[in-house]
Amino acid sequence: TYTIADGHGGTATASVALTISAENDAPAAANDTATTAEDTAVSIAVLSNDSDPDGDTLMVSSVGTATHGSAVVNPNGTVTYMPAVNYDGTDSFTYTLTDGHGGSATGTVSVSVTAVNDAPAAVNDTAMTAEDTAVAIAVLSNDTDPDGDTLSVTGVSAPPHGEAVLNANGTITYTPAANYNGTDAFTYTIADGHGGTAAASVALTITAENDAPAAGSDTTTTAEDTAVSIAVLTNDTDPDGDTLTVSAASAATHGTTLVNADGTITYTPAANYNGLDSFTYTIADGHGGSAAGTVNVSVTAVNDAPAAANDAPHDHLHAGVELRGCRQLHLHHQRRPWRDRDGDGQRHHDPGERCPGRCGRRRRDVRGHGSLHRGAGQRQRCGWRHPVRKWRRYAGARQRGHQREWNDHLHAGAELRGPGQRRLHHRRWARRQRHGDDQRDRDRRQRSAGRRRRCGNDDGRHGGRRRGAGQRHRR
């Protein structure tokens, strides 16, 4: 209402009716701040500090783009901010709110992203190696760290079929088990030095390789002059289980070797040899692998019966030769000794026997010489055999510890016509001890160059030959 007056005392009152039309007031948006950890989203209630003069209900209509992350408006009016991967630092974005009546306002959100250590990323590895061959694997070559931290290998598991060893330079050396081939695997762990760790695996392929066989040494024993078959493969082995064969055998020092089809080796000692011998042999596995072994052979001595060789016709008495009077001729003169076939150097002794027709008595000395003794006036054709036995059986007391050796020989065609008409070769004699050593004993009487020798009957003392005057001796 209002009152009016006319100045003269007159007044009047009236009312005014007003109509006021409504006008919307814009809301007010206050800036916001938030903090979150690296790689961690945060929900921000941006409307909590915003207002509207009209009391209108406010809502976030949009958000701007964050520099180092992203912002999303949620149905409840909050805004979720997600920092970029592994980003830490500050970031910001804007948002717009409205009051539903055309009023709007814009606010800014400042975000602090705190640094957080990021775990490294370990990538699986593969490797290949040959059987029985180690391989070094650079497992860190494909592993990374988001923060750029220096990585290190902190642990290695044990593989089922080998061994894995961590080296100082960060590589891992894998050694497969002996003779193993196939696949294997192990795991390893890395660290970034800030608490971040990761694990990965290494898959391995071990290719097969042929392993050389192993040849063991062999020993065997055989008798003299007796071959022996040796199964040399019985103690030889092959890591791969391959079938082994004998590919060669060397020549033995004192015998011969022969590889048989069944893998054995036949060793035959040299005739009459006894003692130690050896040879080598080579085995093969059929896949390029080979090895050599040694066989040691002990050849035991076996007594061989001695053999008396027939005398050569040179300077020796032989069948059909005629003797007159008493005469002694040696059956041996350097060319043909009575031999012992085993070659052991054993001496022989013939205790003497009479020839058919009683043409004389044959004797043998310790050096293997033989002689025929005949009586005066005997005239016969005579032949004989040599029944030879080992000298050792006749050594000792029976021979009084010694035997004498005569080196005199009558040459073919020589004749003696009475005393002093021809001088024989000067002689010497040796004494043989029981143990077989020679001790020279010179007898000046026997070596006298001026002594005359008489023919006749054997005096039985020094092998001297005696004969009567006018006796002829032919050979």
Short mmCIF file of C-alpha atoms in Angstrom, two decimals:
data_model
loop_
_atom_site.label_atom_id
_atom_site.label_comp_id
_atom_site.label_asym_id
_atom_site.label_seq_id
_atom_site.Cartn_x
_atom_site.Cartn_y
_atom_site.Cartn_z
CA THR A 1 0.00 0.00 0.00
CA TYR A 2 0.83 3.54 -0.29
CA THR A 3 -0.70 6.92 0.94
CA ILE A 4 -0.98 10.08 -0.98
CA ALA A 5 -1.61 13.70 0.29
CA ASP A 6 -2.71 16.85 -1.52
CA GLY A 7 -0.83 19.30 0.60
CA HIS A 8 -3.92 20.70 2.03
CA GLY A 9 -4.54 18.04 4.36
CA GLY A 10 -6.05 15.60 2.04
CA THR A 11 -4.66 12.10 1.90
CA ALA A 12 -5.52 8.88 0.33
CA THR A 13 -4.27 5.36 0.60
CA ALA A 14 -3.99 2.80 -2.11
CA SER A 15 -2.26 -0.50 -2.63
CA VAL A 16 -0.04 -1.74 -5.41
CA ALA A 17 -0.02 -5.35 -6.39
CA LEU A 18 3.35 -6.52 -7.79
CA THR A 19 4.22 -9.56 -9.80
CA ILE A 20 7.93 -10.55 -9.62
CA SER A 21 9.09 -13.03 -12.27
CA ALA A 22 11.68 -15.65 -11.21
CA GLU A 23 15.36 -15.58 -12.50
CA ASN A 24 17.85 -18.53 -12.14
CA ASP A 25 21.13 -17.91 -10.38
CA ALA A 26 24.23 -19.68 -11.61
CA PRO A 27 25.83 -22.18 -9.27
CA ALA A 28 29.32 -21.71 -7.91
CA ALA A 29 32.02 -24.41 -8.54
CA ALA A 30 34.96 -24.54 -6.14
CA ASN A 31 38.31 -26.05 -7.19
CA ASP A 32 39.25 -29.49 -5.86
CA THR A 33 42.44 -31.38 -5.03
CA ALA A 34 43.14 -35.09 -4.79
CA THR A 35 46.03 -37.47 -4.17
CA THR A 36 46.52 -40.97 -5.49
CA ALA A 37 49.27 -43.47 -5.87
CA GLU A 38 50.89 -44.33 -9.15
CA ASP A 39 48.78 -46.63 -11.23
CA THR A 40 45.92 -46.20 -8.77
CA ALA A 41 42.52 -44.65 -9.63
CA VAL A 42 40.86 -42.17 -7.29
CA SER A 43 37.21 -41.11 -7.02
CA ILE A 44 36.80 -37.38 -6.39
CA ALA A 45 33.52 -35.82 -5.03
CA VAL A 46 33.88 -32.60 -6.90
CA LEU A 47 30.34 -31.32 -5.92
CA SER A 48 31.02 -31.48 -2.23
CA ASN A 49 32.30 -27.93 -2.15
CA ASP A 50 30.11 -26.49 -4.94
CA SER A 51 26.88 -24.46 -4.32
CA ASP A 52 23.84 -23.02 -6.05
CA PRO A 53 22.23 -19.70 -5.00
CA ASP A 54 18.84 -20.99 -5.91
CA GLY A 55 19.45 -24.13 -4.02
CA ASP A 56 19.15 -26.06 -7.13
CA THR A 57 20.50 -29.56 -7.21
CA LEU A 58 23.83 -29.60 -8.90
CA MET A 59 25.33 -32.23 -11.10
CA VAL A 60 28.56 -32.71 -13.07
CA SER A 61 27.81 -32.48 -16.70
CA SER A 62 31.32 -33.06 -18.12
CA VAL A 63 35.04 -33.36 -17.39
CA GLY A 64 38.02 -32.13 -19.25
CA THR A 65 41.01 -34.23 -20.40
CA ALA A 66 43.74 -34.88 -17.90
CA THR A 67 47.32 -34.45 -19.05
CA HIS A 68 48.68 -37.64 -17.43
CA GLY A 69 45.62 -39.69 -16.95
CA SER A 70 41.92 -39.88 -17.54
CA ALA A 71 38.77 -38.64 -15.73
CA VAL A 72 35.33 -40.21 -15.87
CA VAL A 73 32.04 -38.84 -14.44
CA ASN A 74 30.22 -41.35 -12.33
CA PRO A 75 26.39 -41.49 -11.98
CA ASN A 76 26.60 -40.30 -8.42
CA GLY A 77 28.28 -37.06 -9.43
CA THR A 78 31.81 -38.09 -8.52
CA VAL A 79 34.69 -38.09 -10.95
CA THR A 80 37.16 -41.00 -11.18
CA TYR A 81 40.69 -40.09 -12.11
CA MET A 82 43.14 -42.75 -13.35
CA PRO A 83 46.76 -41.69 -13.76
CA ALA A 84 48.65 -42.91 -16.75
CA VAL A 85 50.48 -46.19 -16.32
CA ASN A 86 53.52 -45.81 -14.12
CA TYR A 87 53.08 -42.04 -14.00
CA ASP A 88 53.82 -40.19 -10.85
CA GLY A 89 53.71 -36.46 -10.33
CA THR A 90 50.95 -33.80 -10.64
CA ASP A 91 48.05 -33.70 -13.00
CA SER A 92 44.80 -31.73 -13.37
CA PHE A 93 41.55 -31.63 -15.22
CA THR A 94 38.39 -29.48 -15.25
CA TYR A 95 34.78 -30.37 -14.75
CA THR A 96 31.50 -28.52 -15.39
CA LEU A 97 28.45 -28.54 -13.13
CA THR A 98 24.88 -27.37 -13.74
CA ASP A 99 21.89 -26.45 -11.54
CA GLY A 100 19.25 -27.83 -13.86
CA HIS A 101 17.94 -24.41 -14.73
CA GLY A 102 20.54 -23.33 -17.16
CA GLY A 103 23.03 -22.30 -14.60
CA SER A 104 26.47 -23.85 -14.81
CA ALA A 105 29.93 -23.42 -13.49
CA THR A 106 33.40 -24.90 -14.11
CA GLY A 107 35.83 -26.14 -11.53
CA THR A 108 39.40 -27.52 -11.60
CA VAL A 109 40.71 -30.67 -9.95
CA SER A 110 44.42 -30.88 -9.18
CA VAL A 111 45.72 -34.40 -8.63
CA SER A 112 48.99 -35.43 -7.00
CA VAL A 113 50.14 -38.87 -8.16
CA THR A 114 52.65 -40.38 -5.75
CA ALA A 115 55.38 -42.68 -7.03
CA VAL A 116 55.04 -46.42 -6.44
CA ASN A 117 57.68 -49.04 -7.39
CA ASP A 118 56.55 -51.13 -10.29
CA ALA A 119 57.37 -54.80 -10.43
CA PRO A 120 59.66 -55.86 -13.26
CA ALA A 121 58.38 -58.03 -16.07
CA ALA A 122 60.13 -61.38 -16.58
CA VAL A 123 59.61 -63.00 -19.96
CA ASN A 124 59.98 -66.77 -20.49
CA ASP A 125 63.11 -67.98 -22.28
CA THR A 126 64.08 -70.94 -24.45
CA ALA A 127 67.50 -72.50 -25.05
CA MET A 128 69.04 -75.47 -26.87
CA THR A 129 72.22 -77.42 -26.21
CA ALA A 130 73.84 -80.72 -27.14
CA GLU A 131 74.00 -83.71 -24.82
CA ASP A 132 76.73 -83.37 -22.19
CA THR A 133 77.28 -79.73 -23.19
CA ALA A 134 76.69 -76.72 -20.90
CA VAL A 135 75.01 -73.55 -22.18
CA ALA A 136 74.94 -69.99 -20.75
CA ILE A 137 71.52 -68.31 -20.99
CA ALA A 138 71.09 -64.49 -20.80
CA VAL A 139 67.68 -64.58 -19.15
CA LEU A 140 67.59 -60.80 -18.47
CA SER A 141 67.89 -59.90 -22.14
CA ASN A 142 64.12 -59.88 -22.63
CA ASP A 143 63.06 -58.80 -19.12
CA THR A 144 62.02 -55.18 -18.39
CA ASP A 145 61.31 -52.80 -15.51
CA PRO A 146 58.65 -50.05 -15.84
CA ASP A 147 60.65 -47.72 -13.67
CA GLY A 148 63.85 -48.33 -15.58
CA ASP A 149 65.44 -49.97 -12.58
CA THR A 150 68.44 -52.26 -13.02
CA LEU A 151 67.33 -55.85 -12.82
CA SER A 152 69.16 -58.79 -11.30
CA VAL A 153 68.55 -62.54 -11.03
CA THR A 154 67.94 -63.47 -7.41
CA GLY A 155 67.10 -67.16 -7.62
CA VAL A 156 67.17 -70.26 -9.83
CA SER A 157 65.26 -73.50 -9.33
CA ALA A 158 66.79 -76.94 -9.83
CA PRO A 159 65.99 -78.52 -13.21
CA PRO A 160 64.91 -82.19 -13.17
CA HIS A 161 67.57 -83.36 -15.66
CA GLY A 162 70.54 -81.13 -15.06
CA GLU A 163 72.02 -78.29 -13.08
CA ALA A 164 71.46 -74.52 -13.31
CA VAL A 165 74.04 -72.15 -11.84
CA LEU A 166 73.67 -68.37 -11.53
CA ASN A 167 76.69 -66.46 -12.81
CA ALA A 168 77.96 -63.09 -11.58
CA ASN A 169 77.01 -61.38 -14.84
CA GLY A 170 73.34 -62.33 -14.50
CA THR A 171 73.44 -65.25 -16.93
CA ILE A 172 72.52 -68.79 -15.93
CA THR A 173 74.65 -71.77 -16.97
CA TYR A 174 72.67 -74.93 -17.54
CA THR A 175 74.47 -78.29 -17.64
CA PRO A 176 72.40 -81.34 -18.61
CA ALA A 177 72.83 -84.56 -16.68
CA ALA A 178 75.43 -86.95 -18.10
CA ASN A 179 74.25 -88.61 -21.31
CA TYR A 180 70.75 -87.07 -20.99
CA ASN A 181 68.91 -85.84 -24.04
CA GLY A 182 65.35 -84.55 -24.31
CA THR A 183 63.62 -81.56 -22.70
CA ASP A 184 64.16 -79.84 -19.38
CA ALA A 185 63.07 -76.64 -17.63
CA PHE A 186 63.73 -74.41 -14.64
CA THR A 187 62.46 -71.11 -13.26
CA TYR A 188 64.26 -67.98 -12.17
CA THR A 189 63.35 -64.85 -10.20
CA ILE A 190 64.38 -61.25 -10.92
CA ALA A 191 64.30 -58.12 -8.73
CA ASP A 192 64.44 -54.38 -9.44
CA GLY A 193 66.10 -53.37 -6.21
CA HIS A 194 63.01 -51.55 -4.90
CA GLY A 195 60.96 -54.48 -3.76
CA GLY A 196 59.66 -55.46 -7.15
CA THR A 197 60.14 -59.07 -8.25
CA ALA A 198 59.02 -61.31 -11.06
CA ALA A 199 59.51 -64.93 -12.13
CA ALA A 200 59.82 -66.64 -15.48
CA SER A 201 60.74 -70.07 -16.82
CA VAL A 202 63.40 -71.37 -19.19
CA ALA A 203 62.51 -74.26 -21.50
CA LEU A 204 65.47 -76.30 -22.73
CA THR A 205 65.97 -78.79 -25.54
CA ILE A 206 68.94 -81.16 -25.23
CA THR A 207 69.86 -82.83 -28.52
CA ALA A 208 71.25 -86.37 -28.53
CA GLU A 209 75.00 -86.92 -29.11
CA ASN A 210 76.82 -90.22 -29.50
CA ASP A 211 78.95 -91.11 -26.48
CA ALA A 212 82.19 -93.03 -26.97
CA PRO A 213 82.30 -96.50 -25.41
CA ALA A 214 84.66 -97.40 -22.57
CA ALA A 215 87.09 -100.31 -22.98
CA GLY A 216 88.29 -101.99 -19.81
CA SER A 217 91.65 -103.75 -19.56
CA ASP A 218 91.61 -107.55 -19.69
CA THR A 219 93.88 -110.23 -18.31
CA THR A 220 94.10 -113.89 -19.22
CA THR A 221 96.35 -116.88 -18.76
CA THR A 222 97.21 -119.65 -21.17
CA ALA A 223 99.71 -122.45 -21.34
CA GLU A 224 102.75 -122.37 -23.58
CA ASP A 225 101.92 -123.29 -27.21
CA THR A 226 98.18 -123.09 -26.41
CA ALA A 227 95.79 -120.59 -28.01
CA VAL A 228 93.19 -118.86 -25.83
CA SER A 229 89.93 -117.13 -26.78
CA ILE A 230 89.39 -113.88 -24.85
CA ALA A 231 85.93 -112.29 -24.48
CA VAL A 232 87.25 -108.74 -24.33
CA LEU A 233 83.80 -107.13 -24.62
CA THR A 234 82.51 -108.54 -21.32
CA ASN A 235 83.89 -105.62 -19.29
CA ASP A 236 83.44 -102.92 -21.95
CA THR A 237 80.49 -100.51 -21.77
CA ASP A 238 78.66 -97.94 -23.86
CA PRO A 239 76.82 -95.00 -22.22
CA ASP A 240 74.16 -95.04 -24.95
CA GLY A 241 73.61 -98.78 -24.75
CA ASP A 242 74.90 -99.31 -28.28
CA THR A 243 76.02 -102.76 -29.37
CA LEU A 244 79.81 -102.94 -29.30
CA THR A 245 82.05 -104.75 -31.75
CA VAL A 246 85.78 -105.40 -31.90
CA SER A 247 87.07 -103.53 -34.94
CA ALA A 248 90.78 -104.33 -34.69
CA ALA A 249 93.47 -105.97 -32.59
CA SER A 250 97.16 -105.14 -32.63
CA ALA A 251 99.91 -107.69 -33.04
CA ALA A 252 101.20 -109.17 -29.80
CA THR A 253 104.90 -108.95 -29.02
CA HIS A 254 105.26 -112.69 -28.50
CA GLY A 255 102.31 -114.12 -30.38
CA THR A 256 99.50 -113.53 -32.83
CA THR A 257 95.95 -112.21 -32.46
CA LEU A 258 92.80 -112.94 -34.43
CA VAL A 259 89.45 -111.14 -34.12
CA ASN A 260 86.60 -113.64 -34.28
CA ALA A 261 83.11 -113.05 -35.63
CA ASP A 262 81.58 -113.36 -32.15
CA GLY A 263 83.67 -110.47 -30.81
CA THR A 264 86.26 -112.59 -29.03
CA ILE A 265 89.97 -112.44 -29.79
CA THR A 266 92.08 -115.55 -30.13
CA TYR A 267 95.62 -115.13 -28.87
CA THR A 268 98.23 -117.70 -29.89
CA PRO A 269 101.63 -117.44 -28.19
CA ALA A 270 104.76 -117.87 -30.25
CA ALA A 271 106.12 -121.39 -30.35
CA ASN A 272 107.75 -122.39 -27.06
CA TYR A 273 107.31 -118.88 -25.59
CA ASN A 274 106.38 -118.42 -21.97
CA GLY A 275 106.21 -115.23 -19.95
CA LEU A 276 104.19 -112.04 -20.20
CA ASP A 277 102.73 -110.59 -23.37
CA SER A 278 100.18 -107.94 -24.27
CA PHE A 279 98.27 -106.44 -27.15
CA THR A 280 95.66 -103.74 -27.70
CA TYR A 281 92.27 -103.90 -29.34
CA THR A 282 89.76 -101.31 -30.57
CA ILE A 283 86.00 -101.37 -30.05
CA ALA A 284 83.33 -99.41 -31.93
CA ASP A 285 79.71 -98.55 -31.11
CA GLY A 286 78.49 -98.26 -34.70
CA HIS A 287 77.90 -94.50 -34.42
CA GLY A 288 81.43 -93.20 -34.76
CA GLY A 289 82.48 -93.81 -31.17
CA SER A 290 85.50 -95.99 -30.44
CA ALA A 291 87.87 -96.87 -27.61
CA ALA A 292 91.03 -98.91 -27.12
CA GLY A 293 91.71 -101.52 -24.45
CA THR A 294 94.72 -103.58 -23.43
CA VAL A 295 94.90 -107.33 -22.92
CA ASN A 296 97.66 -108.68 -20.68
CA VAL A 297 98.46 -112.33 -21.23
CA SER A 298 100.44 -114.59 -18.94
CA VAL A 299 101.84 -117.57 -20.82
CA THR A 300 102.75 -120.31 -18.37
CA ALA A 301 105.71 -122.56 -19.10
CA VAL A 302 105.07 -126.13 -20.23
CA ASN A 303 107.87 -128.66 -20.41
CA ASP A 304 108.58 -129.69 -24.01
CA ALA A 305 110.13 -133.08 -24.74
CA PRO A 306 113.63 -132.57 -26.19
CA ALA A 307 114.36 -133.59 -29.77
CA ALA A 308 117.66 -134.98 -31.01
CA ALA A 309 118.43 -133.82 -34.53
CA ASN A 310 120.21 -136.11 -36.94
CA ASP A 311 123.84 -135.18 -37.36
CA ALA A 312 124.93 -133.52 -40.57
CA PRO A 313 127.41 -135.48 -42.65
CA HIS A 314 130.05 -132.78 -42.29
CA ASP A 315 132.78 -133.71 -39.81
CA HIS A 316 130.52 -136.19 -38.07
CA LEU A 317 130.29 -139.92 -37.82
CA HIS A 318 127.23 -141.21 -39.70
CA ALA A 319 125.68 -144.44 -40.91
CA GLY A 320 128.03 -146.44 -43.09
CA VAL A 321 131.28 -144.98 -41.76
CA GLU A 322 133.95 -147.59 -41.02
CA LEU A 323 136.09 -147.37 -37.92
CA ARG A 324 139.26 -149.34 -37.29
CA GLY A 325 140.94 -149.60 -33.94
CA CYS A 326 140.12 -147.36 -30.99
CA ARG A 327 138.90 -143.99 -31.96
CA GLN A 328 136.74 -141.23 -30.51
CA LEU A 329 134.89 -138.84 -32.81
CA HIS A 330 132.57 -136.05 -31.75
CA LEU A 331 129.02 -136.23 -33.08
CA HIS A 332 128.69 -132.44 -32.89
CA HIS A 333 130.88 -129.65 -34.14
CA GLN A 334 129.13 -126.25 -34.02
CA ARG A 335 126.90 -126.94 -36.99
CA ARG A 336 124.26 -129.19 -35.51
CA PRO A 337 123.71 -129.45 -31.78
CA TRP A 338 121.26 -131.80 -30.16
CA ARG A 339 118.34 -129.50 -29.69
CA ASP A 340 115.66 -129.00 -27.08
CA ARG A 341 112.61 -127.92 -29.03
CA ASP A 342 111.31 -125.59 -26.31
CA GLY A 343 114.36 -123.39 -26.81
CA ASP A 344 114.87 -122.94 -23.09
CA GLY A 345 118.62 -123.44 -23.29
CA GLN A 346 118.44 -126.55 -21.12
CA ARG A 347 121.36 -128.94 -21.31
CA HIS A 348 120.94 -132.56 -22.23
CA HIS A 349 122.81 -135.66 -21.24
CA ASP A 350 122.89 -139.02 -22.92
CA PRO A 351 124.01 -141.56 -20.35
CA GLY A 352 125.21 -143.72 -23.27
CA GLU A 353 123.96 -146.84 -24.96
CA ARG A 354 125.36 -149.41 -27.27
CA CYS A 355 124.60 -149.36 -30.97
CA PRO A 356 123.19 -152.32 -32.85
CA GLY A 357 125.95 -154.84 -33.40
CA ARG A 358 127.81 -153.65 -30.30
CA CYS A 359 129.95 -151.34 -32.37
CA GLY A 360 130.73 -148.97 -29.53
CA ARG A 361 129.47 -146.89 -26.65
CA ARG A 362 128.22 -143.37 -27.32
CA ARG A 363 128.61 -140.63 -24.74
CA ARG A 364 127.31 -137.09 -24.29
CA ASP A 365 128.77 -134.19 -22.38
CA VAL A 366 126.96 -131.29 -20.69
CA ARG A 367 127.23 -128.97 -23.65
CA GLY A 368 125.23 -131.19 -25.96
CA HIS A 369 128.18 -132.84 -27.72
CA GLY A 370 128.12 -136.55 -28.46
CA SER A 371 130.90 -139.03 -29.08
CA LEU A 372 131.28 -142.66 -30.00
CA HIS A 373 133.81 -144.86 -28.21
CA ARG A 374 134.84 -148.12 -29.81
CA GLY A 375 137.14 -150.90 -28.83
CA ALA A 376 140.40 -151.74 -30.60
CA GLY A 377 140.10 -153.97 -33.60
CA GLN A 378 136.34 -153.46 -34.06
CA ARG A 379 135.30 -153.12 -37.67
CA GLN A 380 131.59 -152.56 -38.26
CA ARG A 381 129.15 -150.30 -39.95
CA CYS A 382 127.02 -148.62 -37.31
CA GLY A 383 124.06 -146.28 -37.08
CA TRP A 384 122.22 -145.11 -33.98
CA ARG A 385 119.52 -142.87 -32.56
CA HIS A 386 119.86 -140.25 -29.83
CA PRO A 387 117.76 -141.09 -26.76
CA VAL A 388 118.09 -137.64 -25.15
CA ARG A 389 116.87 -136.65 -21.70
CA LYS A 390 117.26 -133.45 -19.79
CA TRP A 391 120.69 -132.83 -18.46
CA ARG A 392 119.39 -131.61 -15.12
CA ARG A 393 118.14 -135.04 -14.21
CA TYR A 394 121.69 -136.35 -14.45
CA ALA A 395 123.43 -133.49 -12.67
CA GLY A 396 124.70 -133.73 -9.13
CA ALA A 397 126.28 -136.60 -7.27
CA ARG A 398 126.04 -139.00 -10.19
CA GLN A 399 128.34 -136.75 -12.15
CA ARG A 400 130.20 -135.55 -9.06
CA GLY A 401 129.14 -132.00 -9.77
CA HIS A 402 130.88 -131.63 -13.11
CA GLN A 403 131.27 -132.86 -16.63
CA ARG A 404 134.13 -132.41 -19.00
CA GLU A 405 133.94 -130.94 -22.43
CA TRP A 406 136.38 -131.93 -25.19
CA ASN A 407 136.85 -129.58 -28.10
CA ASP A 408 139.14 -131.84 -30.11
CA HIS A 409 137.85 -133.12 -33.43
CA LEU A 410 139.32 -135.44 -36.01
CA HIS A 411 138.71 -134.00 -39.44
CA ALA A 412 137.22 -136.08 -42.21
CA GLY A 413 139.86 -138.18 -43.92
CA ALA A 414 142.48 -137.79 -41.20
CA GLU A 415 144.65 -140.83 -40.51
CA LEU A 416 146.88 -141.65 -37.62
CA ARG A 417 149.76 -144.06 -38.49
CA GLY A 418 151.48 -144.91 -35.25
CA PRO A 419 152.63 -142.85 -32.32
CA GLY A 420 153.73 -139.29 -32.98
CA GLN A 421 153.00 -139.25 -36.71
CA ARG A 422 150.21 -136.67 -36.47
CA ARG A 423 149.41 -134.15 -33.77
CA LEU A 424 145.78 -133.66 -32.78
CA HIS A 425 144.26 -130.27 -32.09
CA HIS A 426 145.26 -129.00 -28.67
CA ARG A 427 142.45 -129.52 -26.27
CA ARG A 428 140.98 -127.87 -23.26
CA TRP A 429 138.35 -128.94 -20.81
CA ALA A 430 135.79 -127.10 -18.72
CA ARG A 431 134.27 -128.03 -15.43
CA ARG A 432 130.48 -127.79 -15.13
CA GLN A 433 129.05 -127.10 -11.69
CA ARG A 434 125.71 -128.43 -10.54
CA HIS A 435 124.03 -125.06 -11.13
CA GLY A 436 125.30 -124.99 -14.72
CA ASP A 437 128.03 -122.27 -14.54
CA ASP A 438 131.31 -122.79 -16.38
CA GLN A 439 134.57 -122.49 -14.50
CA ARG A 440 137.55 -122.70 -16.78
CA ASP A 441 140.36 -124.85 -15.50
CA ARG A 442 143.34 -124.99 -17.72
CA ASP A 443 145.56 -127.98 -17.52
CA ARG A 444 149.04 -127.21 -18.76
CA ARG A 445 149.72 -130.90 -19.23
CA GLN A 446 146.76 -131.18 -21.61
CA ARG A 447 147.69 -127.97 -23.45
CA SER A 448 151.34 -128.84 -23.97
CA ALA A 449 151.98 -128.30 -27.65
CA GLY A 450 154.86 -130.74 -27.70
CA ARG A 451 153.04 -133.69 -26.23
CA ARG A 452 152.58 -136.74 -28.44
CA ARG A 453 149.34 -138.57 -28.28
CA ARG A 454 148.99 -142.26 -28.55
CA CYS A 455 146.06 -144.07 -30.03
CA GLY A 456 144.57 -147.10 -28.41
CA ASN A 457 141.94 -147.73 -25.77
CA ASP A 458 140.28 -144.81 -24.01
CA ASP A 459 142.02 -144.43 -20.66
CA GLY A 460 138.80 -143.11 -19.11
CA ARG A 461 140.53 -140.26 -17.28
CA HIS A 462 141.08 -137.27 -19.58
CA GLY A 463 139.56 -138.54 -22.80
CA GLY A 464 143.00 -139.43 -24.17
CA ARG A 465 143.13 -141.82 -27.06
CA ARG A 466 145.66 -144.64 -27.21
CA ARG A 467 146.52 -147.04 -29.98
CA GLY A 468 149.21 -149.49 -30.83
CA ALA A 469 151.91 -149.04 -33.42
CA GLY A 470 150.81 -149.61 -36.97
CA GLN A 471 147.08 -149.14 -36.27
CA ARG A 472 145.19 -147.21 -38.97
CA HIS A 473 142.22 -145.05 -38.18
CA ARG A 474 139.99 -143.93 -40.98
CA ARG A 475 136.80 -142.04 -41.21
#
